[in-house]
Amino acid sequence: MPSKVTIIGCGAVGEAIANALVISDEITDLVLSDVVKDKLRGMVLDFQHGQAFHATRVVEAVDWADTANSDVVIITAGVRQREGESRRDLMGRNKSIMEHIVPPMAQHSPNAIVIVVANPCDFMTQLVHKMSGFAEGRVFGSGTFLDSSRLRLELSKKIGVAPESINAYVLGEHGDASVVAVHTATVGCTLLTELVSKEAISESHKAVIGAAGEVIKLRGYTATAIGMAVGKIVEAIVRDKLEIIPLSCPAKGRCGIEHDIYMSLPCIVDRNGVRPWHTVLPPEECKHLQQTAAIMHEASKEVLGLE
Protein backbone atom coordinates (compact mmCIF):
# COMPACT_ATOMS: atom_id res chain seq x y z
CA MET A 1 0.00 0.00 0.00
CA PRO A 2 1.45 3.43 -0.98
CA SER A 3 2.31 5.51 2.05
CA LYS A 4 3.42 9.11 2.42
CA VAL A 5 5.23 10.26 5.55
CA THR A 6 6.17 13.83 6.44
CA ILE A 7 8.80 14.71 9.04
CA ILE A 8 8.46 18.22 10.46
CA GLY A 9 11.77 19.24 11.98
CA CYS A 10 14.90 17.78 10.39
CA GLY A 11 17.60 18.29 12.96
CA ALA A 12 19.56 15.33 14.28
CA VAL A 13 16.46 13.43 15.42
CA GLY A 14 14.47 14.13 12.27
CA GLU A 15 17.36 13.00 10.10
CA ALA A 16 17.79 9.81 12.15
CA ILE A 17 14.10 9.02 11.70
CA ALA A 18 14.34 9.71 7.98
CA ASN A 19 17.32 7.41 7.69
CA ALA A 20 15.50 4.62 9.53
CA LEU A 21 12.46 4.97 7.27
CA VAL A 22 14.46 5.01 4.05
CA ILE A 23 16.51 1.96 5.03
CA SER A 24 13.36 0.05 6.01
CA ASP A 25 11.76 0.49 2.55
CA GLU A 26 8.37 0.56 4.30
CA ILE A 27 7.12 3.79 2.70
CA THR A 28 6.87 5.12 -0.84
CA ASP A 29 7.20 8.87 -0.23
CA LEU A 30 9.07 10.84 2.42
CA VAL A 31 8.68 14.61 2.73
CA LEU A 32 11.18 16.51 4.86
CA SER A 33 10.31 19.93 6.31
CA ASP A 34 12.49 22.34 8.25
CA VAL A 35 12.94 26.09 8.71
CA VAL A 36 16.67 25.92 7.90
CA LYS A 37 16.26 25.60 4.15
CA ASP A 38 19.88 25.24 2.99
CA LYS A 39 20.59 22.43 5.43
CA LEU A 40 17.29 20.79 4.50
CA ARG A 41 18.12 20.93 0.80
CA GLY A 42 21.51 19.33 1.44
CA MET A 43 19.91 16.56 3.48
CA VAL A 44 17.38 15.80 0.76
CA LEU A 45 20.09 15.72 -1.90
CA ASP A 46 22.11 13.32 0.24
CA PHE A 47 19.15 10.93 0.41
CA GLN A 48 18.42 11.33 -3.30
CA HIS A 49 22.00 10.47 -4.22
CA GLY A 50 21.36 7.04 -2.73
CA GLN A 51 18.12 6.52 -4.66
CA ALA A 52 19.58 3.48 -6.44
CA PHE A 53 19.87 1.78 -3.04
CA HIS A 54 16.35 2.35 -1.71
CA ALA A 55 12.76 2.57 -2.95
CA THR A 56 11.60 5.71 -1.11
CA ARG A 57 11.14 8.97 -2.99
CA VAL A 58 12.56 11.72 -0.75
CA VAL A 59 11.62 15.36 -1.37
CA GLU A 60 11.79 18.64 0.52
CA ALA A 61 8.74 20.62 1.53
CA VAL A 62 9.01 24.02 -0.12
CA ASP A 63 5.65 24.90 1.41
CA TRP A 64 2.85 23.15 3.28
CA ALA A 65 1.21 22.03 0.04
CA ASP A 66 4.09 19.57 -0.46
CA THR A 67 3.06 17.77 2.72
CA ALA A 68 -0.58 17.44 1.64
CA ASN A 69 -2.39 14.15 2.17
CA SER A 70 0.34 12.58 4.27
CA ASP A 71 -0.62 9.26 5.82
CA VAL A 72 1.73 9.83 8.77
CA VAL A 73 3.17 13.10 10.10
CA ILE A 74 6.08 12.99 12.54
CA ILE A 75 6.74 16.13 14.58
CA THR A 76 10.25 16.52 15.97
CA ALA A 77 10.43 20.31 15.66
CA GLY A 78 11.26 22.12 18.85
CA VAL A 79 14.04 23.82 20.74
CA ARG A 80 16.53 21.98 22.89
CA GLN A 81 16.51 22.45 26.62
CA ARG A 82 19.03 25.07 27.70
CA GLU A 83 21.44 24.39 30.53
CA GLY A 84 19.61 25.17 33.75
CA GLU A 85 16.27 25.64 31.97
CA SER A 86 13.23 24.19 33.69
CA ARG A 87 10.93 21.77 31.92
CA ARG A 88 8.11 24.29 32.24
CA ASP A 89 10.12 26.98 30.45
CA LEU A 90 10.93 24.50 27.69
CA MET A 91 7.23 23.66 27.42
CA GLY A 92 6.39 27.31 26.93
CA ARG A 93 8.95 27.81 24.18
CA ASN A 94 7.92 24.69 22.30
CA LYS A 95 4.25 25.56 22.64
CA SER A 96 4.79 28.59 20.42
CA ILE A 97 6.45 26.39 17.79
CA MET A 98 3.50 23.98 17.79
CA GLU A 99 1.13 26.91 17.30
CA HIS A 100 2.85 27.61 13.97
CA ILE A 101 3.09 23.97 12.87
CA VAL A 102 -0.10 22.18 13.83
CA PRO A 103 -2.85 24.25 12.13
CA PRO A 104 -1.35 24.10 8.60
CA MET A 105 -0.37 20.47 9.12
CA ALA A 106 -3.93 19.55 10.08
CA GLN A 107 -5.35 21.56 7.20
CA HIS A 108 -3.21 19.88 4.54
CA SER A 109 -3.29 16.33 5.97
CA PRO A 110 -6.66 16.04 7.72
CA ASN A 111 -6.60 12.24 7.73
CA ALA A 112 -3.03 11.76 8.93
CA ILE A 113 -1.78 9.83 11.92
CA VAL A 114 0.48 12.13 13.95
CA ILE A 115 3.48 10.95 15.96
CA VAL A 116 4.91 13.55 18.34
CA VAL A 117 8.58 13.20 19.23
CA ALA A 118 9.25 16.79 20.36
CA ASN A 119 9.91 17.25 24.08
CA PRO A 120 8.52 17.35 26.67
CA CYS A 121 6.85 14.54 24.73
CA ASP A 122 3.74 13.92 26.85
CA PHE A 123 2.81 17.60 27.09
CA MET A 124 3.52 18.32 23.42
CA THR A 125 1.43 15.32 22.37
CA GLN A 126 -1.57 16.53 24.34
CA LEU A 127 -1.11 20.02 22.93
CA VAL A 128 -0.90 18.77 19.34
CA HIS A 129 -4.04 16.70 19.85
CA LYS A 130 -5.94 19.70 21.15
CA MET A 131 -4.72 22.00 18.35
CA SER A 132 -5.34 19.51 15.55
CA GLY A 133 -8.84 18.49 16.50
CA PHE A 134 -7.99 14.96 15.36
CA ALA A 135 -9.44 11.84 16.96
CA GLU A 136 -7.50 10.68 20.03
CA GLY A 137 -6.19 7.52 18.40
CA ARG A 138 -4.60 9.47 15.56
CA VAL A 139 -2.31 11.63 17.72
CA PHE A 140 0.20 10.02 20.05
CA GLY A 141 3.77 10.42 21.22
CA SER A 142 6.87 8.25 21.07
CA GLY A 143 6.77 8.38 24.87
CA THR A 144 8.61 5.63 26.73
CA PHE A 145 9.11 3.29 23.78
CA LEU A 146 12.81 4.14 23.71
CA ASP A 147 12.99 4.09 27.53
CA SER A 148 11.64 0.54 27.41
CA SER A 149 14.32 -0.45 24.91
CA ARG A 150 16.98 1.01 27.18
CA LEU A 151 15.53 -0.92 30.12
CA ARG A 152 15.63 -4.18 28.20
CA LEU A 153 19.26 -3.54 27.33
CA GLU A 154 20.21 -2.90 30.96
CA LEU A 155 18.34 -5.97 32.18
CA SER A 156 19.88 -8.13 29.45
CA LYS A 157 23.32 -7.33 30.84
CA LYS A 158 22.28 -8.61 34.26
CA ILE A 159 20.38 -11.69 33.09
CA GLY A 160 22.54 -12.78 30.17
CA VAL A 161 19.89 -12.98 27.45
CA ALA A 162 19.16 -10.90 24.35
CA PRO A 163 17.20 -7.65 24.96
CA GLU A 164 14.48 -8.80 22.57
CA SER A 165 13.84 -11.82 24.82
CA ILE A 166 12.81 -9.51 27.66
CA ASN A 167 9.22 -8.27 27.82
CA ALA A 168 9.38 -5.24 30.13
CA TYR A 169 7.86 -1.78 29.89
CA VAL A 170 8.73 1.64 31.21
CA LEU A 171 5.43 3.50 31.64
CA GLY A 172 4.19 6.93 32.69
CA GLU A 173 6.06 10.14 32.03
CA HIS A 174 8.83 10.24 29.47
CA GLY A 175 11.19 11.59 32.10
CA ASP A 176 12.43 11.15 35.65
CA ALA A 177 9.01 10.15 37.02
CA SER A 178 8.68 7.08 34.80
CA VAL A 179 7.60 3.74 36.25
CA VAL A 180 8.91 0.25 35.52
CA ALA A 181 6.09 -2.28 35.25
CA VAL A 182 8.07 -4.74 37.35
CA HIS A 183 5.47 -7.31 38.29
CA THR A 184 4.23 -7.94 34.75
CA ALA A 185 7.70 -8.16 33.18
CA THR A 186 8.82 -11.54 31.89
CA VAL A 187 11.83 -13.24 30.37
CA GLY A 188 10.65 -16.19 28.35
CA CYS A 189 7.96 -17.69 30.57
CA THR A 190 9.66 -16.57 33.78
CA LEU A 191 8.73 -13.51 35.82
CA LEU A 192 11.49 -10.91 35.90
CA THR A 193 11.27 -10.80 39.70
CA GLU A 194 12.28 -14.48 39.79
CA LEU A 195 15.54 -13.70 37.99
CA VAL A 196 16.81 -10.41 39.39
CA SER A 197 16.42 -8.52 42.65
CA LYS A 198 14.39 -5.35 43.14
CA GLU A 199 17.68 -3.56 43.71
CA ALA A 200 18.98 -4.72 40.33
CA ILE A 201 15.79 -3.56 38.63
CA SER A 202 16.07 -0.20 40.39
CA GLU A 203 19.67 0.13 39.20
CA SER A 204 18.55 -0.59 35.65
CA HIS A 205 15.78 2.00 35.92
CA LYS A 206 18.24 4.63 37.14
CA ALA A 207 20.48 3.83 34.17
CA VAL A 208 17.50 4.35 31.86
CA ILE A 209 16.70 7.73 33.40
CA GLY A 210 20.31 8.84 33.00
CA ALA A 211 20.85 7.30 29.56
CA ALA A 212 20.02 10.35 27.47
CA GLY A 213 22.17 12.58 29.65
CA GLU A 214 25.12 10.24 29.27
CA VAL A 215 24.85 10.25 25.48
CA ILE A 216 24.42 14.03 25.37
CA LYS A 217 27.49 14.48 27.56
CA LEU A 218 29.56 12.35 25.17
CA ARG A 219 28.29 13.48 21.76
CA GLY A 220 26.06 16.50 22.36
CA TYR A 221 22.68 15.01 21.45
CA THR A 222 20.67 11.80 21.12
CA ALA A 223 19.26 10.74 17.77
CA THR A 224 20.06 7.26 16.48
CA ALA A 225 18.02 5.14 18.91
CA ILE A 226 14.93 7.36 18.81
CA GLY A 227 15.17 7.25 15.03
CA MET A 228 15.02 3.47 15.16
CA ALA A 229 12.13 3.56 17.64
CA VAL A 230 10.00 5.86 15.49
CA GLY A 231 10.86 3.77 12.44
CA LYS A 232 9.38 0.74 14.25
CA ILE A 233 6.23 2.69 15.09
CA VAL A 234 5.75 3.68 11.45
CA GLU A 235 6.32 0.07 10.41
CA ALA A 236 3.57 -1.05 12.81
CA ILE A 237 1.20 1.48 11.24
CA VAL A 238 2.03 0.77 7.60
CA ARG A 239 1.94 -3.01 8.04
CA ASP A 240 -1.19 -2.87 10.23
CA LYS A 241 0.71 -5.04 12.72
CA LEU A 242 -1.54 -4.76 15.80
CA GLU A 243 1.66 -4.47 17.81
CA ILE A 244 1.57 -3.49 21.49
CA ILE A 245 3.90 -0.57 22.21
CA PRO A 246 4.13 1.81 25.21
CA LEU A 247 3.25 5.22 23.74
CA SER A 248 2.11 8.59 25.03
CA CYS A 249 -1.68 8.56 24.87
CA PRO A 250 -4.74 9.72 26.85
CA ALA A 251 -4.38 8.23 30.33
CA LYS A 252 -7.63 9.25 32.01
CA GLY A 253 -9.63 6.22 33.12
CA ARG A 254 -6.68 3.84 32.95
CA CYS A 255 -4.89 2.53 36.06
CA GLY A 256 -7.15 4.70 38.21
CA ILE A 257 -5.91 7.95 36.65
CA GLU A 258 -8.49 10.72 37.04
CA HIS A 259 -6.71 13.57 35.28
CA ASP A 260 -6.94 14.46 31.60
CA ILE A 261 -3.28 14.03 30.72
CA TYR A 262 -1.10 12.09 28.31
CA MET A 263 1.48 9.56 29.46
CA SER A 264 2.86 6.29 28.16
CA LEU A 265 0.74 3.17 28.55
CA PRO A 266 0.52 0.03 26.39
CA CYS A 267 -1.28 0.69 23.09
CA ILE A 268 -2.22 -1.43 20.09
CA VAL A 269 -0.75 0.12 16.94
CA ASP A 270 -2.29 -0.47 13.51
CA ARG A 271 -3.11 1.41 10.31
CA ASN A 272 -5.73 3.49 12.13
CA GLY A 273 -3.33 4.74 14.81
CA VAL A 274 -3.46 3.56 18.42
CA ARG A 275 -6.02 2.30 20.89
CA PRO A 276 -5.67 1.33 24.56
CA TRP A 277 -4.56 -2.14 25.55
CA HIS A 278 -6.09 -3.49 28.75
CA THR A 279 -3.44 -2.93 31.41
CA VAL A 280 -3.46 -4.51 34.87
CA LEU A 281 -0.81 -3.27 37.29
CA PRO A 282 -0.37 -3.78 41.05
CA PRO A 283 -1.66 -1.01 43.35
CA GLU A 284 1.80 0.42 44.10
CA GLU A 285 2.60 0.97 40.42
CA CYS A 286 -0.86 2.42 39.75
CA LYS A 287 -0.42 4.79 42.69
CA HIS A 288 2.89 6.03 41.30
CA LEU A 289 1.26 6.67 37.92
CA GLN A 290 -1.64 8.49 39.58
CA GLN A 291 0.72 10.74 41.55
CA THR A 292 2.71 11.56 38.42
CA ALA A 293 -0.52 12.27 36.53
CA ALA A 294 -1.60 14.80 39.17
CA ILE A 295 1.71 16.68 38.94
CA MET A 296 1.64 16.64 35.13
CA HIS A 297 -1.94 17.88 35.11
CA GLU A 298 -1.05 20.96 37.15
CA ALA A 299 1.90 21.72 34.87
CA SER A 300 -0.20 21.36 31.73
CA LYS A 301 -2.84 23.74 33.12
CA GLU A 302 -0.32 26.33 34.25
CA VAL A 303 1.98 26.43 31.23
CA LEU A 304 -0.03 25.11 28.30
CA GLY A 305 -3.53 26.12 29.33
CA LEU A 306 -4.77 22.55 28.97
CA GLU A 307 -7.66 21.38 31.11
Coordinates of C-alpha atoms in Angstrom, one line a residue:
M1 CA 0.0 0.0 0.0
P2 CA 1.5 3.4 -1.0
S3 CA 2.3 5.5 2.1
K4 CA 3.4 9.1 2.4
V5 CA 5.2 10.3 5.5
T6 CA 6.2 13.8 6.4
I7 CA 8.8 14.7 9.0
I8 CA 8.5 18.2 10.5
G9 CA 11.8 19.2 12.0
C10 CA 14.9 17.8 10.4
G11 CA 17.6 18.3 13.0
A12 CA 19.6 15.3 14.3
V13 CA 16.5 13.4 15.4
G14 CA 14.5 14.1 12.3
E15 CA 17.4 13.0 10.1
A16 CA 17.8 9.8 12.1
I17 CA 14.1 9.0 11.7
A18 CA 14.3 9.7 8.0
N19 CA 17.3 7.4 7.7
A20 CA 15.5 4.6 9.5
L21 CA 12.5 5.0 7.3
V22 CA 14.5 5.0 4.0
I23 CA 16.5 2.0 5.0
S24 CA 13.4 0.0 6.0
D25 CA 11.8 0.5 2.6
E26 CA 8.4 0.6 4.3
I27 CA 7.1 3.8 2.7
T28 CA 6.9 5.1 -0.8
D29 CA 7.2 8.9 -0.2
L30 CA 9.1 10.8 2.4
V31 CA 8.7 14.6 2.7
L32 CA 11.2 16.5 4.9
S33 CA 10.3 19.9 6.3
D34 CA 12.5 22.3 8.2
V35 CA 12.9 26.1 8.7
V36 CA 16.7 25.9 7.9
K37 CA 16.3 25.6 4.2
D38 CA 19.9 25.2 3.0
K39 CA 20.6 22.4 5.4
L40 CA 17.3 20.8 4.5
R41 CA 18.1 20.9 0.8
G42 CA 21.5 19.3 1.4
M43 CA 19.9 16.6 3.5
V44 CA 17.4 15.8 0.8
L45 CA 20.1 15.7 -1.9
D46 CA 22.1 13.3 0.2
F47 CA 19.2 10.9 0.4
Q48 CA 18.4 11.3 -3.3
H49 CA 22.0 10.5 -4.2
G50 CA 21.4 7.0 -2.7
Q51 CA 18.1 6.5 -4.7
A52 CA 19.6 3.5 -6.4
F53 CA 19.9 1.8 -3.0
H54 CA 16.3 2.3 -1.7
A55 CA 12.8 2.6 -2.9
T56 CA 11.6 5.7 -1.1
R57 CA 11.1 9.0 -3.0
V58 CA 12.6 11.7 -0.7
V59 CA 11.6 15.4 -1.4
E60 CA 11.8 18.6 0.5
A61 CA 8.7 20.6 1.5
V62 CA 9.0 24.0 -0.1
D63 CA 5.6 24.9 1.4
W64 CA 2.9 23.1 3.3
A65 CA 1.2 22.0 0.0
D66 CA 4.1 19.6 -0.5
T67 CA 3.1 17.8 2.7
A68 CA -0.6 17.4 1.6
N69 CA -2.4 14.2 2.2
S70 CA 0.3 12.6 4.3
D71 CA -0.6 9.3 5.8
V72 CA 1.7 9.8 8.8
V73 CA 3.2 13.1 10.1
I74 CA 6.1 13.0 12.5
I75 CA 6.7 16.1 14.6
T76 CA 10.3 16.5 16.0
A77 CA 10.4 20.3 15.7
G78 CA 11.3 22.1 18.9
V79 CA 14.0 23.8 20.7
R80 CA 16.5 22.0 22.9
Q81 CA 16.5 22.4 26.6
R82 CA 19.0 25.1 27.7
E83 CA 21.4 24.4 30.5
G84 CA 19.6 25.2 33.7
E85 CA 16.3 25.6 32.0
S86 CA 13.2 24.2 33.7
R87 CA 10.9 21.8 31.9
R88 CA 8.1 24.3 32.2
D89 CA 10.1 27.0 30.4
L90 CA 10.9 24.5 27.7
M91 CA 7.2 23.7 27.4
G92 CA 6.4 27.3 26.9
R93 CA 8.9 27.8 24.2
N94 CA 7.9 24.7 22.3
K95 CA 4.3 25.6 22.6
S96 CA 4.8 28.6 20.4
I97 CA 6.4 26.4 17.8
M98 CA 3.5 24.0 17.8
E99 CA 1.1 26.9 17.3
H100 CA 2.9 27.6 14.0
I101 CA 3.1 24.0 12.9
V102 CA -0.1 22.2 13.8
P103 CA -2.8 24.3 12.1
P104 CA -1.4 24.1 8.6
M105 CA -0.4 20.5 9.1
A106 CA -3.9 19.6 10.1
Q107 CA -5.4 21.6 7.2
H108 CA -3.2 19.9 4.5
S109 CA -3.3 16.3 6.0
P110 CA -6.7 16.0 7.7
N111 CA -6.6 12.2 7.7
A112 CA -3.0 11.8 8.9
I113 CA -1.8 9.8 11.9
V114 CA 0.5 12.1 13.9
I115 CA 3.5 10.9 16.0
V116 CA 4.9 13.6 18.3
V117 CA 8.6 13.2 19.2
A118 CA 9.2 16.8 20.4
N119 CA 9.9 17.3 24.1
P120 CA 8.5 17.3 26.7
C121 CA 6.8 14.5 24.7
D122 CA 3.7 13.9 26.8
F123 CA 2.8 17.6 27.1
M124 CA 3.5 18.3 23.4
T125 CA 1.4 15.3 22.4
Q126 CA -1.6 16.5 24.3
L127 CA -1.1 20.0 22.9
V128 CA -0.9 18.8 19.3
H129 CA -4.0 16.7 19.8
K130 CA -5.9 19.7 21.1
M131 CA -4.7 22.0 18.4
S132 CA -5.3 19.5 15.6
G133 CA -8.8 18.5 16.5
F134 CA -8.0 15.0 15.4
A135 CA -9.4 11.8 17.0
E136 CA -7.5 10.7 20.0
G137 CA -6.2 7.5 18.4
R138 CA -4.6 9.5 15.6
V139 CA -2.3 11.6 17.7
F140 CA 0.2 10.0 20.0
G141 CA 3.8 10.4 21.2
S142 CA 6.9 8.2 21.1
G143 CA 6.8 8.4 24.9
T144 CA 8.6 5.6 26.7
F145 CA 9.1 3.3 23.8
L146 CA 12.8 4.1 23.7
D147 CA 13.0 4.1 27.5
S148 CA 11.6 0.5 27.4
S149 CA 14.3 -0.4 24.9
R150 CA 17.0 1.0 27.2
L151 CA 15.5 -0.9 30.1
R152 CA 15.6 -4.2 28.2
L153 CA 19.3 -3.5 27.3
E154 CA 20.2 -2.9 31.0
L155 CA 18.3 -6.0 32.2
S156 CA 19.9 -8.1 29.5
K157 CA 23.3 -7.3 30.8
K158 CA 22.3 -8.6 34.3
I159 CA 20.4 -11.7 33.1
G160 CA 22.5 -12.8 30.2
V161 CA 19.9 -13.0 27.4
A162 CA 19.2 -10.9 24.3
P163 CA 17.2 -7.7 25.0
E164 CA 14.5 -8.8 22.6
S165 CA 13.8 -11.8 24.8
I166 CA 12.8 -9.5 27.7
N167 CA 9.2 -8.3 27.8
A168 CA 9.4 -5.2 30.1
Y169 CA 7.9 -1.8 29.9
V170 CA 8.7 1.6 31.2
L171 CA 5.4 3.5 31.6
G172 CA 4.2 6.9 32.7
E173 CA 6.1 10.1 32.0
H174 CA 8.8 10.2 29.5
G175 CA 11.2 11.6 32.1
D176 CA 12.4 11.2 35.6
A177 CA 9.0 10.1 37.0
S178 CA 8.7 7.1 34.8
V179 CA 7.6 3.7 36.3
V180 CA 8.9 0.3 35.5
A181 CA 6.1 -2.3 35.3
V182 CA 8.1 -4.7 37.3
H183 CA 5.5 -7.3 38.3
T184 CA 4.2 -7.9 34.8
A185 CA 7.7 -8.2 33.2
T186 CA 8.8 -11.5 31.9
V187 CA 11.8 -13.2 30.4
G188 CA 10.6 -16.2 28.3
C189 CA 8.0 -17.7 30.6
T190 CA 9.7 -16.6 33.8
L191 CA 8.7 -13.5 35.8
L192 CA 11.5 -10.9 35.9
T193 CA 11.3 -10.8 39.7
E194 CA 12.3 -14.5 39.8
L195 CA 15.5 -13.7 38.0
V196 CA 16.8 -10.4 39.4
S197 CA 16.4 -8.5 42.6
K198 CA 14.4 -5.4 43.1
E199 CA 17.7 -3.6 43.7
A200 CA 19.0 -4.7 40.3
I201 CA 15.8 -3.6 38.6
S202 CA 16.1 -0.2 40.4
E203 CA 19.7 0.1 39.2
S204 CA 18.5 -0.6 35.6
H205 CA 15.8 2.0 35.9
K206 CA 18.2 4.6 37.1
A207 CA 20.5 3.8 34.2
V208 CA 17.5 4.3 31.9
I209 CA 16.7 7.7 33.4
G210 CA 20.3 8.8 33.0
A211 CA 20.9 7.3 29.6
A212 CA 20.0 10.4 27.5
G213 CA 22.2 12.6 29.7
E214 CA 25.1 10.2 29.3
V215 CA 24.8 10.3 25.5
I216 CA 24.4 14.0 25.4
K217 CA 27.5 14.5 27.6
L218 CA 29.6 12.4 25.2
R219 CA 28.3 13.5 21.8
G220 CA 26.1 16.5 22.4
Y221 CA 22.7 15.0 21.5
T222 CA 20.7 11.8 21.1
A223 CA 19.3 10.7 17.8
T224 CA 20.1 7.3 16.5
A225 CA 18.0 5.1 18.9
I226 CA 14.9 7.4 18.8
G227 CA 15.2 7.3 15.0
M228 CA 15.0 3.5 15.2
A229 CA 12.1 3.6 17.6
V230 CA 10.0 5.9 15.5
G231 CA 10.9 3.8 12.4
K232 CA 9.4 0.7 14.2
I233 CA 6.2 2.7 15.1
V234 CA 5.7 3.7 11.4
E235 CA 6.3 0.1 10.4
A236 CA 3.6 -1.0 12.8
I237 CA 1.2 1.5 11.2
V238 CA 2.0 0.8 7.6
R239 CA 1.9 -3.0 8.0
D240 CA -1.2 -2.9 10.2
K241 CA 0.7 -5.0 12.7
L242 CA -1.5 -4.8 15.8
E243 CA 1.7 -4.5 17.8
I244 CA 1.6 -3.5 21.5
I245 CA 3.9 -0.6 22.2
P246 CA 4.1 1.8 25.2
L247 CA 3.3 5.2 23.7
S248 CA 2.1 8.6 25.0
C249 CA -1.7 8.6 24.9
P250 CA -4.7 9.7 26.9
A251 CA -4.4 8.2 30.3
K252 CA -7.6 9.3 32.0
G253 CA -9.6 6.2 33.1
R254 CA -6.7 3.8 33.0
C255 CA -4.9 2.5 36.1
G256 CA -7.2 4.7 38.2
I257 CA -5.9 8.0 36.7
E258 CA -8.5 10.7 37.0
H259 CA -6.7 13.6 35.3
D260 CA -6.9 14.5 31.6
I261 CA -3.3 14.0 30.7
Y262 CA -1.1 12.1 28.3
M263 CA 1.5 9.6 29.5
S264 CA 2.9 6.3 28.2
L265 CA 0.7 3.2 28.5
P266 CA 0.5 0.0 26.4
C267 CA -1.3 0.7 23.1
I268 CA -2.2 -1.4 20.1
V269 CA -0.7 0.1 16.9
D270 CA -2.3 -0.5 13.5
R271 CA -3.1 1.4 10.3
N272 CA -5.7 3.5 12.1
G273 CA -3.3 4.7 14.8
V274 CA -3.5 3.6 18.4
R275 CA -6.0 2.3 20.9
P276 CA -5.7 1.3 24.6
W277 CA -4.6 -2.1 25.6
H278 CA -6.1 -3.5 28.8
T279 CA -3.4 -2.9 31.4
V280 CA -3.5 -4.5 34.9
L281 CA -0.8 -3.3 37.3
P282 CA -0.4 -3.8 41.0
P283 CA -1.7 -1.0 43.4
E284 CA 1.8 0.4 44.1
E285 CA 2.6 1.0 40.4
C286 CA -0.9 2.4 39.8
K287 CA -0.4 4.8 42.7
H288 CA 2.9 6.0 41.3
L289 CA 1.3 6.7 37.9
Q290 CA -1.6 8.5 39.6
Q291 CA 0.7 10.7 41.5
T292 CA 2.7 11.6 38.4
A293 CA -0.5 12.3 36.5
A294 CA -1.6 14.8 39.2
I295 CA 1.7 16.7 38.9
M296 CA 1.6 16.6 35.1
H297 CA -1.9 17.9 35.1
E298 CA -1.0 21.0 37.2
A299 CA 1.9 21.7 34.9
S300 CA -0.2 21.4 31.7
K301 CA -2.8 23.7 33.1
E302 CA -0.3 26.3 34.3
V303 CA 2.0 26.4 31.2
L304 CA 0.0 25.1 28.3
G305 CA -3.5 26.1 29.3
L306 CA -4.8 22.5 29.0
E307 CA -7.7 21.4 31.1

